[in-house]
Each structure stands twice: as C-alpha cells, then as structure tokens.
Coordinates of C-alpha atoms and ligand atoms in Angstrom, one line a residue:
M462 CA -50.4 -33.7 38.3
S463 CA -48.3 -34.2 34.9
T464 CA -48.4 -31.5 32.5
L465 CA -48.7 -31.7 28.7
I466 CA -47.3 -29.0 26.6
S467 CA -48.6 -28.1 23.7
Y468 CA -45.4 -25.7 21.1
S469 CA -45.8 -23.8 17.7
P470 CA -44.5 -26.0 14.6
R471 CA -43.5 -22.8 13.3
T472 CA -41.2 -21.3 16.2
G473 CA -41.2 -24.2 18.1
E474 CA -42.8 -21.7 21.4
E475 CA -44.7 -22.8 24.1
I476 CA -48.6 -22.2 23.4
G477 CA -50.5 -23.6 26.5
R478 CA -50.1 -26.1 29.2
Y479 CA -52.6 -28.7 29.5
I480 CA -53.1 -32.0 31.8
D481 CA -51.4 -35.0 31.2
S482 CA -54.4 -37.5 32.4
S483 CA -53.3 -40.3 33.5
A484 CA -54.8 -43.6 33.5
E485 CA -57.1 -43.3 37.1
Q486 CA -57.9 -40.0 35.4
V487 CA -59.5 -41.5 32.2
Q488 CA -61.1 -44.2 34.3
E489 CA -62.8 -41.2 36.4
A490 CA -63.9 -39.7 33.0
V491 CA -65.3 -43.0 31.7
A492 CA -66.7 -43.9 35.0
R493 CA -68.6 -39.9 34.5
A494 CA -69.9 -40.9 31.4
Q495 CA -71.2 -43.8 32.0
I496 CA -73.5 -42.1 34.6
G497 CA -74.4 -39.3 31.8
A498 CA -74.7 -41.9 29.3
K499 CA -78.1 -42.5 30.7
H500 CA -79.6 -39.3 30.9
W501 CA -77.9 -38.8 27.3
Q502 CA -80.1 -41.6 26.1
A503 CA -83.5 -40.5 28.1
I504 CA -83.5 -36.9 26.7
G505 CA -84.0 -38.6 23.1
F506 CA -83.5 -37.6 19.6
G507 CA -85.2 -34.1 20.2
G508 CA -82.8 -33.4 23.4
R509 CA -80.0 -34.3 21.9
K510 CA -80.5 -32.3 19.0
A511 CA -81.0 -28.7 20.7
I512 CA -77.8 -29.0 23.1
L513 CA -76.0 -30.1 19.7
K514 CA -77.3 -27.3 17.5
Q515 CA -76.5 -25.1 21.2
W516 CA -73.0 -26.4 21.0
A517 CA -72.4 -26.3 16.5
A518 CA -73.8 -22.2 17.1
L519 CA -71.2 -21.7 19.8
I520 CA -68.4 -23.0 17.7
G521 CA -69.5 -20.9 14.4
S522 CA -69.9 -18.1 16.8
R523 CA -66.5 -18.1 17.8
M524 CA -64.8 -19.7 15.0
D525 CA -61.6 -17.0 14.7
E526 CA -60.6 -18.0 18.1
I527 CA -60.8 -21.9 16.9
A528 CA -59.5 -21.2 13.7
E529 CA -56.7 -19.2 15.5
L530 CA -55.8 -21.9 17.8
I531 CA -55.6 -24.2 15.0
A532 CA -53.3 -22.3 12.9
A533 CA -51.2 -22.3 16.2
E534 CA -51.0 -25.6 17.1
T535 CA -51.0 -27.0 13.5
G536 CA -49.3 -24.5 11.8
K537 CA -51.8 -24.4 9.3
P538 CA -53.1 -21.2 7.5
K539 CA -55.6 -19.4 9.3
S540 CA -58.0 -19.7 6.1
D541 CA -57.4 -23.5 6.0
A542 CA -58.3 -23.8 9.6
M543 CA -61.4 -21.7 8.8
L544 CA -62.4 -24.1 6.1
E545 CA -62.1 -27.1 8.6
I546 CA -64.1 -25.7 11.0
S547 CA -67.3 -25.4 8.7
L548 CA -66.8 -28.6 7.4
T549 CA -67.1 -29.6 11.2
L550 CA -70.1 -28.0 12.0
S551 CA -72.0 -28.8 8.6
H552 CA -71.4 -32.7 9.4
L553 CA -71.9 -31.7 13.5
S554 CA -75.5 -30.0 12.3
W555 CA -76.2 -33.0 9.6
A556 CA -75.6 -35.4 12.8
A557 CA -77.9 -33.7 15.3
K558 CA -80.6 -33.5 11.9
K559 CA -80.7 -36.6 11.0
A560 CA -80.1 -39.2 13.8
P561 CA -83.8 -39.9 14.4
R562 CA -84.4 -40.2 10.4
Y563 CA -81.4 -42.9 10.7
L564 CA -81.9 -44.2 14.3
G565 CA -85.5 -44.7 14.1
T566 CA -86.9 -48.4 15.0
S567 CA -87.7 -49.9 11.1
R568 CA -90.4 -52.8 11.0
R569 CA -89.6 -55.9 8.9
A570 CA -91.6 -58.7 7.1
P571 CA -91.8 -61.3 9.3
G572 CA -92.1 -64.1 7.2
I573 CA -95.0 -66.6 6.4
L574 CA -93.8 -68.9 9.0
L575 CA -94.3 -66.4 11.7
A576 CA -96.6 -64.3 10.2
N577 CA -98.7 -63.7 13.0
M578 CA -95.5 -61.6 14.7
S579 CA -95.0 -58.3 14.8
A580 CA -91.1 -57.9 13.7
K581 CA -88.5 -54.5 14.3
V582 CA -85.3 -53.5 14.6
E583 CA -83.8 -50.8 17.2
H584 CA -80.9 -49.1 17.2
V585 CA -79.2 -48.8 20.6
P586 CA -76.0 -46.7 21.6
Y587 CA -73.3 -48.4 22.9
G588 CA -73.3 -46.4 26.4
V589 CA -69.6 -44.7 26.2
V590 CA -67.9 -44.4 23.3
G591 CA -63.7 -43.5 23.6
V592 CA -62.5 -41.3 21.1
I593 CA -59.0 -40.6 20.1
G594 CA -57.1 -38.4 17.2
P595 CA -54.9 -37.1 15.1
W596 CA -53.8 -33.8 14.7
N597 CA -53.7 -33.1 11.3
Y598 CA -57.2 -32.1 11.1
P599 CA -57.5 -31.7 14.7
I600 CA -61.3 -30.3 14.9
F601 CA -62.8 -31.7 11.5
T602 CA -61.7 -35.7 12.0
P603 CA -61.9 -36.0 15.4
M604 CA -65.7 -34.4 15.4
G605 CA -66.6 -36.9 12.6
S606 CA -66.6 -39.4 15.6
I607 CA -67.6 -37.5 18.0
A608 CA -71.1 -35.7 16.4
Y609 CA -72.4 -38.7 15.1
A610 CA -71.4 -41.0 18.3
L611 CA -73.2 -38.0 20.5
A612 CA -75.8 -37.9 18.2
A613 CA -76.6 -41.5 18.2
G614 CA -77.1 -40.9 21.7
N615 CA -73.3 -42.2 23.7
A616 CA -71.7 -40.5 26.1
V617 CA -67.8 -39.3 24.3
V618 CA -64.3 -39.6 26.0
F619 CA -62.0 -37.6 23.6
K620 CA -58.2 -38.3 23.8
P621 CA -57.0 -35.5 21.2
S622 CA -53.6 -36.1 20.1
E623 CA -50.6 -34.8 22.3
F624 CA -50.0 -32.5 19.5
T625 CA -52.8 -30.8 19.4
P626 CA -54.7 -30.3 23.2
G627 CA -55.7 -26.8 22.8
V628 CA -58.4 -27.8 20.4
G629 CA -59.2 -30.8 22.4
H630 CA -59.7 -29.0 25.5
W631 CA -61.7 -25.7 23.8
L632 CA -64.1 -28.5 22.6
G633 CA -64.6 -29.6 25.9
E634 CA -64.9 -26.6 27.1
T635 CA -67.3 -24.7 24.5
F636 CA -69.8 -28.2 25.0
N637 CA -69.6 -27.5 28.8
Q638 CA -70.7 -24.0 28.0
V639 CA -74.4 -25.5 26.7
A640 CA -74.5 -28.3 29.0
P641 CA -73.0 -27.6 31.9
N642 CA -72.1 -30.8 34.2
A643 CA -74.0 -32.9 31.8
N644 CA -71.2 -35.6 32.0
V645 CA -71.4 -36.4 28.3
F646 CA -68.9 -35.1 26.9
F647 CA -64.9 -35.1 28.7
V648 CA -61.5 -34.4 26.6
V649 CA -58.6 -36.5 28.5
T650 CA -55.1 -34.5 27.3
G651 CA -52.4 -36.7 27.0
G652 CA -50.0 -38.6 25.0
A653 CA -50.2 -41.7 23.7
E654 CA -49.8 -43.7 27.4
T655 CA -53.5 -41.7 27.6
G656 CA -54.8 -43.2 24.5
V657 CA -53.4 -46.5 25.9
A658 CA -55.3 -46.1 29.3
L659 CA -58.6 -45.2 27.6
T660 CA -58.2 -48.5 25.1
H661 CA -58.0 -50.2 28.6
S662 CA -61.1 -48.5 30.6
A663 CA -65.1 -49.0 30.6
I664 CA -65.5 -47.6 27.0
N665 CA -68.3 -49.7 25.5
K666 CA -66.6 -49.4 21.7
L667 CA -63.7 -46.9 20.6
A668 CA -63.2 -45.0 17.5
F669 CA -59.8 -44.2 16.2
T670 CA -58.0 -41.8 13.7
G671 CA -54.5 -42.3 13.2
S672 CA -51.8 -44.1 11.4
T673 CA -51.9 -47.7 10.5
A674 CA -49.7 -48.8 13.0
T675 CA -51.4 -47.2 16.0
A676 CA -54.5 -48.8 14.7
K677 CA -52.9 -52.3 15.3
K678 CA -52.6 -51.5 18.8
V679 CA -55.4 -50.0 19.7
A680 CA -57.3 -52.8 17.5
A681 CA -55.8 -55.2 19.8
A682 CA -56.1 -54.3 23.1
C683 CA -59.5 -53.8 22.4
A684 CA -59.8 -57.1 21.4
T685 CA -59.1 -58.4 24.5
R686 CA -62.5 -57.3 26.1
M687 CA -64.4 -57.4 22.8
I688 CA -64.8 -53.9 22.4
P689 CA -65.7 -53.3 18.9
V690 CA -63.4 -50.4 17.2
V691 CA -63.9 -48.4 13.8
L692 CA -60.1 -47.5 12.4
E693 CA -59.6 -44.4 10.1
C694 CA -56.0 -45.1 9.1
G695 CA -53.7 -43.6 6.3
G696 CA -53.5 -44.0 2.8
T697 CA -51.3 -43.2 -0.5
D698 CA -54.5 -42.1 -2.5
P699 CA -54.1 -42.0 -6.5
A700 CA -54.7 -39.4 -8.5
I701 CA -55.8 -41.3 -11.8
I702 CA -55.7 -38.5 -15.3
D703 CA -57.0 -40.4 -18.1
A704 CA -56.4 -39.0 -21.7
D705 CA -59.7 -37.1 -22.0
A706 CA -59.7 -35.6 -18.6
D707 CA -59.7 -31.7 -18.5
I708 CA -56.1 -31.6 -18.0
A709 CA -55.7 -27.7 -16.4
R710 CA -58.7 -28.7 -14.1
A711 CA -57.0 -31.9 -13.1
A712 CA -53.8 -29.8 -12.7
E713 CA -55.0 -26.9 -10.3
N714 CA -57.1 -29.6 -7.9
V715 CA -54.7 -32.4 -7.7
L716 CA -51.6 -29.8 -6.7
W717 CA -54.3 -28.6 -4.2
G718 CA -55.2 -32.0 -2.8
A719 CA -51.2 -33.2 -2.5
M720 CA -49.5 -29.9 -1.1
S721 CA -52.5 -28.1 1.1
N722 CA -51.9 -29.0 4.5
A723 CA -48.5 -29.5 4.0
G724 CA -49.6 -33.1 2.1
Q725 CA -50.5 -34.0 6.1
T726 CA -53.9 -35.2 4.2
C727 CA -55.5 -39.2 4.9
I728 CA -56.8 -38.3 2.2
G729 CA -54.3 -36.3 -0.1
M730 CA -53.1 -37.4 -3.1
E731 CA -49.9 -38.5 -3.2
R732 CA -49.3 -40.3 -6.5
V733 CA -50.5 -39.4 -10.2
Y734 CA -51.0 -42.3 -12.9
V735 CA -51.3 -40.0 -15.7
H736 CA -52.1 -41.3 -19.6
E737 CA -49.2 -41.0 -21.7
A738 CA -51.2 -38.9 -24.5
V739 CA -51.6 -36.2 -21.4
A740 CA -48.3 -37.0 -19.4
D741 CA -46.1 -33.8 -21.0
Q742 CA -49.2 -31.3 -21.0
F743 CA -50.5 -32.6 -17.1
I744 CA -46.6 -32.1 -16.2
A745 CA -46.3 -28.8 -17.6
Q746 CA -48.8 -27.4 -15.9
I747 CA -48.9 -29.1 -12.5
V748 CA -44.7 -27.9 -12.1
A749 CA -45.8 -24.3 -13.4
M750 CA -48.6 -24.5 -10.8
G751 CA -46.3 -25.8 -8.0
S752 CA -43.4 -23.3 -8.5
E753 CA -45.6 -20.4 -7.0
L754 CA -46.6 -22.2 -4.2
K755 CA -44.5 -21.3 -1.0
A756 CA -43.7 -23.4 1.7
G757 CA -45.1 -21.3 4.8
V758 CA -47.3 -19.2 3.3
N759 CA -49.8 -21.3 1.0
Y760 CA -49.2 -24.7 3.6
G761 CA -47.6 -24.7 6.9
P762 CA -44.9 -27.0 8.3
A763 CA -45.1 -30.1 9.5
T764 CA -47.1 -30.1 12.0
M765 CA -45.4 -33.4 13.9
P766 CA -41.3 -33.1 14.1
S767 CA -40.6 -36.5 13.8
Q768 CA -42.7 -37.0 10.3
L769 CA -39.9 -34.6 8.8
K770 CA -37.5 -37.7 8.9
V771 CA -40.1 -39.7 7.0
I772 CA -40.5 -37.4 4.4
D773 CA -36.4 -36.9 4.4
A774 CA -36.2 -40.6 4.0
H775 CA -39.0 -41.0 0.9
I776 CA -37.0 -38.0 -0.7
Q777 CA -33.6 -39.6 -0.4
D778 CA -34.8 -42.9 -1.1
A779 CA -36.4 -41.4 -4.4
A780 CA -33.1 -39.7 -5.0
Q781 CA -30.8 -42.6 -4.6
R782 CA -32.9 -44.6 -7.4
G783 CA -32.3 -41.7 -9.3
A784 CA -35.8 -40.4 -10.0
T785 CA -36.6 -37.1 -11.9
F786 CA -37.3 -34.3 -9.5
L787 CA -39.7 -31.9 -11.4
L788 CA -40.3 -29.4 -9.0
G789 CA -37.7 -29.6 -5.1
S790 CA -34.9 -31.7 -4.8
A791 CA -33.2 -33.8 -2.9
S792 CA -32.9 -31.4 -0.2
S793 CA -36.4 -30.3 -0.2
V794 CA -36.7 -31.0 3.8
Q795 CA -35.5 -27.8 5.1
P796 CA -37.1 -28.0 8.8
P797 CA -39.6 -27.2 9.7
F798 CA -40.7 -26.7 6.4
V799 CA -40.7 -29.1 3.2
E800 CA -40.3 -27.4 -0.3
P801 CA -43.3 -28.4 -2.6
T802 CA -41.7 -31.7 -3.9
I803 CA -42.7 -33.7 -7.3
I804 CA -40.8 -36.8 -8.0
T805 CA -41.2 -38.8 -11.2
D806 CA -40.1 -41.8 -13.3
L807 CA -39.9 -43.3 -9.9
A808 CA -40.4 -47.6 -9.5
E809 CA -43.6 -48.6 -7.7
E810 CA -41.8 -49.8 -4.8
S811 CA -40.5 -46.9 -4.2
L812 CA -41.4 -45.4 -0.5
A813 CA -42.5 -42.5 -1.8
I814 CA -45.3 -44.8 -3.9
S815 CA -45.8 -47.7 -1.7
E816 CA -45.7 -46.1 1.8
E817 CA -47.6 -42.9 3.1
T818 CA -45.4 -40.0 2.8
F819 CA -47.7 -37.2 4.7
G820 CA -45.7 -34.4 3.0
P821 CA -45.9 -31.9 -0.1
T822 CA -45.0 -34.7 -2.1
L823 CA -46.2 -36.1 -5.1
T824 CA -44.6 -39.0 -7.6
I825 CA -46.0 -39.0 -10.6
T826 CA -46.2 -41.9 -13.2
R827 CA -46.5 -42.9 -17.0
V828 CA -49.4 -45.1 -17.9
A829 CA -50.1 -46.8 -21.1
S830 CA -54.0 -47.3 -20.2
M831 CA -56.4 -46.7 -17.9
A832 CA -56.2 -50.5 -16.8
D833 CA -52.5 -50.0 -15.8
A834 CA -53.6 -47.1 -13.5
I835 CA -56.1 -48.8 -12.1
A836 CA -53.9 -51.9 -11.5
K837 CA -51.1 -49.7 -9.8
S838 CA -53.9 -48.1 -7.7
N839 CA -54.7 -50.9 -6.6
A840 CA -51.6 -52.6 -5.6
S841 CA -51.4 -50.4 -2.8
K842 CA -51.4 -51.9 0.9
Y843 CA -53.9 -48.9 1.1
G844 CA -57.5 -48.3 0.1
L845 CA -58.2 -44.8 1.6
G846 CA -59.8 -42.7 -1.0
A847 CA -58.7 -42.1 -4.7
S848 CA -59.2 -38.7 -7.3
V849 CA -59.9 -39.9 -11.0
W850 CA -60.0 -37.3 -13.9
S851 CA -62.1 -38.5 -16.8
K852 CA -65.0 -36.7 -19.2
R853 CA -66.4 -39.7 -20.3
N854 CA -64.8 -42.8 -18.7
G855 CA -64.9 -41.5 -14.4
Q856 CA -67.8 -43.6 -13.5
T857 CA -66.1 -46.7 -14.9
I858 CA -62.7 -46.2 -13.4
A859 CA -64.2 -45.2 -10.1
S860 CA -66.0 -48.4 -9.5
Q861 CA -62.4 -50.9 -10.3
L862 CA -60.7 -49.2 -7.1
E863 CA -60.0 -51.1 -4.2
C864 CA -60.8 -48.6 -1.8
G865 CA -63.4 -46.4 0.2
M866 CA -63.8 -42.9 -1.4
V867 CA -63.6 -41.8 -4.9
S868 CA -63.9 -38.1 -6.4
I869 CA -64.4 -38.0 -10.1
N870 CA -63.2 -34.6 -11.8
S871 CA -62.7 -33.3 -7.9
V872 CA -60.5 -34.0 -5.4
I873 CA -61.6 -35.0 -2.0
A874 CA -65.4 -33.9 -2.1
F875 CA -66.8 -37.0 0.0
A876 CA -65.4 -35.7 3.5
G877 CA -67.4 -32.7 2.9
V878 CA -70.8 -34.5 1.8
S879 CA -72.2 -35.2 5.3
T880 CA -74.6 -37.9 3.5
L881 CA -71.5 -40.0 2.7
P882 CA -69.9 -42.9 4.6
F883 CA -66.7 -41.6 5.3
G884 CA -63.8 -44.9 5.6
G885 CA -61.2 -47.1 4.3
T886 CA -60.2 -51.1 3.1
K887 CA -57.3 -53.1 4.0
D888 CA -55.0 -50.8 5.7
S889 CA -56.5 -47.8 5.3
G890 CA -59.2 -49.5 8.4
Y891 CA -62.6 -50.9 8.7
G892 CA -66.0 -49.1 10.2
R893 CA -67.3 -45.7 8.7
I894 CA -68.1 -42.2 9.9
H895 CA -70.0 -39.8 8.1
G896 CA -73.7 -40.1 7.3
P897 CA -76.1 -42.6 7.9
E898 CA -73.7 -45.6 8.6
G899 CA -71.5 -43.3 10.4
L900 CA -74.7 -42.4 13.0
R901 CA -75.1 -46.3 12.8
E902 CA -71.6 -47.4 13.5
F903 CA -72.1 -45.9 17.2
T904 CA -75.0 -47.8 17.3
Y905 CA -75.8 -51.8 17.8
M906 CA -78.9 -53.5 16.4
R907 CA -81.5 -55.2 18.5
S908 CA -84.2 -57.5 17.0
V909 CA -87.2 -57.1 18.9
V910 CA -90.5 -59.4 18.0
G911 CA -93.7 -60.2 19.8
P912 CA -97.4 -61.6 18.8
I913 CA -99.4 -59.7 16.7
F914 CA -102.7 -62.6 17.5
N915 CA -101.9 -66.1 19.2
L916 CA -101.8 -69.2 16.2
P917 CA -103.8 -72.2 17.5
I918 CA -101.2 -74.4 16.3
T919 CA -97.9 -73.6 17.8
F920 CA -94.1 -73.9 16.9
T921 CA -92.0 -72.9 19.7
T922 CA -93.1 -75.0 22.4
F923 CA -92.6 -79.0 23.8
K924 CA -96.9 -79.3 22.7
R925 CA -95.9 -78.8 18.9
S926 CA -98.4 -81.2 16.7
A927 CA -98.0 -83.6 14.5
F928 CA -100.2 -81.2 12.1
A929 CA -97.7 -78.8 13.2
D930 CA -95.1 -80.3 11.8
K931 CA -96.6 -80.7 8.4
V932 CA -97.5 -76.3 8.6
V933 CA -93.5 -76.7 8.5
K934 CA -92.9 -79.6 6.1
N935 CA -95.6 -77.6 3.3
A936 CA -94.1 -74.1 4.2
S937 CA -90.6 -75.6 4.1
K938 CA -91.6 -76.6 0.4
F939 CA -92.9 -73.3 -0.6
L940 CA -89.8 -71.2 0.6
A941 CA -87.6 -73.4 -1.1
R942 CA -89.2 -72.9 -4.7
Ligands
NAD785 P1 -51.0 -41.5 15.8 O1 -50.9 -42.6 15.1 O2 -49.2 -41.7 15.8 O3 -51.9 -41.1 17.0 C1 -52.7 -41.1 16.8 C2 -53.6 -40.8 17.7 O4 -53.0 -42.0 18.6 C3 -53.0 -39.6 19.1 O5 -54.1 -39.3 19.7 C4 -52.2 -40.7 20.2 O6 -51.5 -39.9 21.2 C5 -52.6 -41.7 20.1 N1 -52.2 -42.8 20.5 C6 -50.6 -43.1 20.3 N2 -50.3 -44.6 20.5 C7 -51.4 -45.0 21.3 C8 -51.4 -46.4 21.7 N3 -50.6 -47.1 21.7 N4 -52.9 -46.6 21.9 C9 -54.1 -45.9 21.8 N5 -53.3 -44.3 21.7 C10 -52.2 -44.1 21.2 O7 -51.0 -40.7 14.1 P2 -51.1 -39.3 14.0 O8 -49.7 -39.0 13.9 O9 -51.2 -38.5 15.5 O10 -52.0 -39.0 13.0 C11 -51.3 -39.0 11.5 C12 -52.0 -40.0 10.9 O11 -53.4 -39.9 11.2 C13 -51.3 -40.6 9.2 O12 -51.4 -41.8 9.0 C14 -52.8 -39.7 8.5 O13 -53.3 -40.5 7.3 C15 -54.1 -40.7 9.7 N6 -54.9 -40.0 9.4 C16 -56.3 -41.1 9.2 C17 -58.0 -40.1 8.7 C18 -59.0 -40.8 8.5 O14 -60.0 -40.7 8.3 N7 -58.9 -42.0 8.0 C19 -58.0 -38.9 9.0 C20 -56.7 -38.1 9.5 C21 -55.4 -38.3 10.0

C-alpha cells in the first residue's frame, strides 16, 4: 500500500502518514457509498439532520485539536484555523437544518390546458457526490460541498488535497464516530492520481475546488460520462475604493483581505482600484498598517512550496516593468515565507494584475472614475468576488461587476453568510455551494404531474376529437393574448 506523507510547510518536518489511495480503493469507496446512499436517503431530512448536528457538535467539542492540525498542515496561525472552523460549523448546522425547507416538494400551477392536473417539483439527491478539495482552507472549503451534499441526501467520497490529508482523514474519522459503518462519508487521501480516479469512478456528481487549470481537466473527464460538476476555482478579486469611501476602514479591511492566510484565499483581494482623489490617503494608510505585519507571525508560509515560484515570477515581472514597491521588494520571497508586498505603477497586463498570485501581495492602481475601476475589474478572465468601498455608490458599483459575490464596505463577508450562494463566473467556475442554491446544487429536479380528476375530453390519446381540437385552439388564442 503506498503512503502519502504530510509535511509541515513551516519546518519541512513530517507530520503524518496516510494512505495514497489507489484507483481500486477509490472505486471501492464509491461502490460502498452507492449502498450507503440508499439508506441515507431513506432516513429522510430528520434522520440526516440528527446525525449532521451530532457531527457538528463533535467537531465543535474538538475544535482545539483540529485547529492545531490545520495550523500544522497549512502553516497558518491557530487563531485563523479557529475562525475557519467556526464558519464551517455554521454552514454545517445551517445546511442540516434548512434542507427540508429548500428541498421539500413544491406545488406548481398546471395552467389552463391541464387544469385538472396536480403539478409538483421534487428535489432528488444524485446518489454519490465526489468532492475534491484544495489546501488553503482545508476544512471550510470542502465542507461547503460536503455538508450541503450530505444534507441534500447524498453519500460523499472526499479527496482532500495532498498537502492537507490529515485534516481530511480527521473529518472522516469524526463522521464515522457519529455514524459508524454508515457508508455515507468516505475520505480517500492521495495525490492528483487519486483525484483522477475519483473523476473516473461511479460517482453521480462532482464538486471540485481548486485551480482553474485542474478544473478544466476534471470537467473534461466528467463530461465523457455526463457527470455534472460544480467548479469553484481561482480569482484575482478587485477592491474598488471610491472618493467618498471611509478610507481608514477600507485600508484596514483590504489589507487583511489581501494578506491574511499569506494571501492564499481564493476570494482574497489581489488588486485595488482607488479613485485618484483619495489614492494618496489610501496608500499612506494601507502601507503604514502593512509595514507592521510580520510574515510568520500575522500569517504563515506558503503552504504549497511550488507556489513560491509563481509569486516570485509575478514580483519579478513587476520589477522588470519598473513598478514601484510601496512595501516589500523584488526580494520579498524568502522561502518558505513571503514578505507583505504592495506594488503600484503597474500595467494591467502585468502578471500580478492579470493572473492569480495567491500570495501576500497587492497591486494598487489609481483611476479617474468608478467607470474606469469597473471596466478594469471586469477585464479579468476571472469573476469570483469583489469588495467595494463607497458611502453612497456601493450598490450601484456592485451591480455592474461581472463576478459571483460582492462585499460592500466589507471584505469576504459573503463567505460567512450561510444563506448566500458562493461561487463565480468566467474562469472562476460555475455552479454554487452554500445557501438554498448550494443545497439544490446537489439534487436534480423531478417534475411530477397526475390528474386530480378526469376530464370528459382527452388531448393525449389517439381518441382526440374535433371538439378537443377546438378547445385547444381557443385555449391557445387565450394563452397567446
Ligand atoms: P489544485 O487545482 O492544484 O488541486 C486541487 C485538488 O485537485 C487537489 O486535491 C489535487 O490533488 C486535485 N487534482 C489535481 N489534479 C487533478 C486531476 N487531474 N483530476 C482530479 N483531481 C486533481 O489547486 P490547489 O493548489 O490545491 O488550490 C488552490 C486553488 O484553489 C487556487 O486557485 C484557489 O483560488 C482555488 N480555490 C478556490 C476556492 C473557491 O471556492 N472558489 C476556494 C479555495 C481555493
């Protein structure tokens, strides 16, 4: 049996050993999940809610333990891990509680031609949902799919990132404690090959969170068997600062949105477009606060060592283009850490603006108008989230942005609101997790009709009469009005 070793990104030391799951092991987990899914559906919303609430309570009671494991595997401060867990628990509890409300059968009007029929829509779980997750928020991010898929009545086979297998394994163990041998939630640790095996297995739906490049491969693999996918990918989220913004609050929040978790946040801000009237004030404040930050204290190292090359390439590209480093320098990458880096005077086609950096870096561009800020924000190939700062125009600006989520006078807030769908557009992916839409993402719709009483005339048999044809004609004229 091959082994997957988990290393500390801070020290390089080994933290744990897990199974590097083979294609056969993945297939076996999926086959058992297919059996478990039937029972899981049969116990109904109430039965599932009871188990998912017990799971949430168990995770909550062992928060310190899992926070330490998250901190060890990702390198992030433990307090950040605690925040991540509490957001996860709020989603898990919400999904368990609200599934009956949003997935219950709904009645529909049958229309005049079929007025004798009852019409309804049922939301049917797919069966087995494969979940493939990244390492940056190793509990929060995959649970956005796992919790909602389970609450909707599916069994789940989860492939955590090869950089955080311990967190994935822990989730599997704790679920098994509240529902022993239920065959409902499986964790298959392993690398990319294990993920590939999951995309080729007998799953009924796949939820992927990770890079756009991998998402395209995953979607292509699933397309060959018409397996539907939900894809949560990267972004280069903008922060737009209008002339009437509360500059102190904007600077403080955007700095955190860009640098926390060492910038390894899909919905982290990577580029600022600030109105020229307040640009000097904004720059002075964000640079002053940023200079207080310490890599390794306020945030951890790059969790995935190869990302340091990407971050460095973006910084070198900026340096070669003659950009101004307001904070940090061309030598900001000091493995395994990256110094907080703020860059200005940079062309829109530079790597730091056009590609996802995924490091504690931020670009600042002065704009003459909000129309220019909106156009530049929308020029990105990504469309995940955005942050808008304005006392009067927040909603007006937000409504013109081509992205899935916007925080007005705040950052990242949408991720913590369980009732809101989470996801993006363009290269940031499609489909939604979280909220009612996130529950429905893990079901397909079944429309059901049946007669409440039989009419004396018939439209859908070969016995349709001339009189019935006349009724159809008159009804059609009425409908076309
Ligand atoms: P990644 O694409 O390298 O890997 C993601 C997962 O896919 C891993 O578990 C990996 O083992 C697996 N994988 C790799 N190749 C595969 C293949 N061919 N088939 C199936 N599975 C395969 O991404 P990452 O580096 O782990 O995560 C960082 C990325 O995730 C960033 O781009 C970030 O923006 C994005 N992200 C998005 C969201 C969101 O909700 N939109 C949340 C967190 C992270």
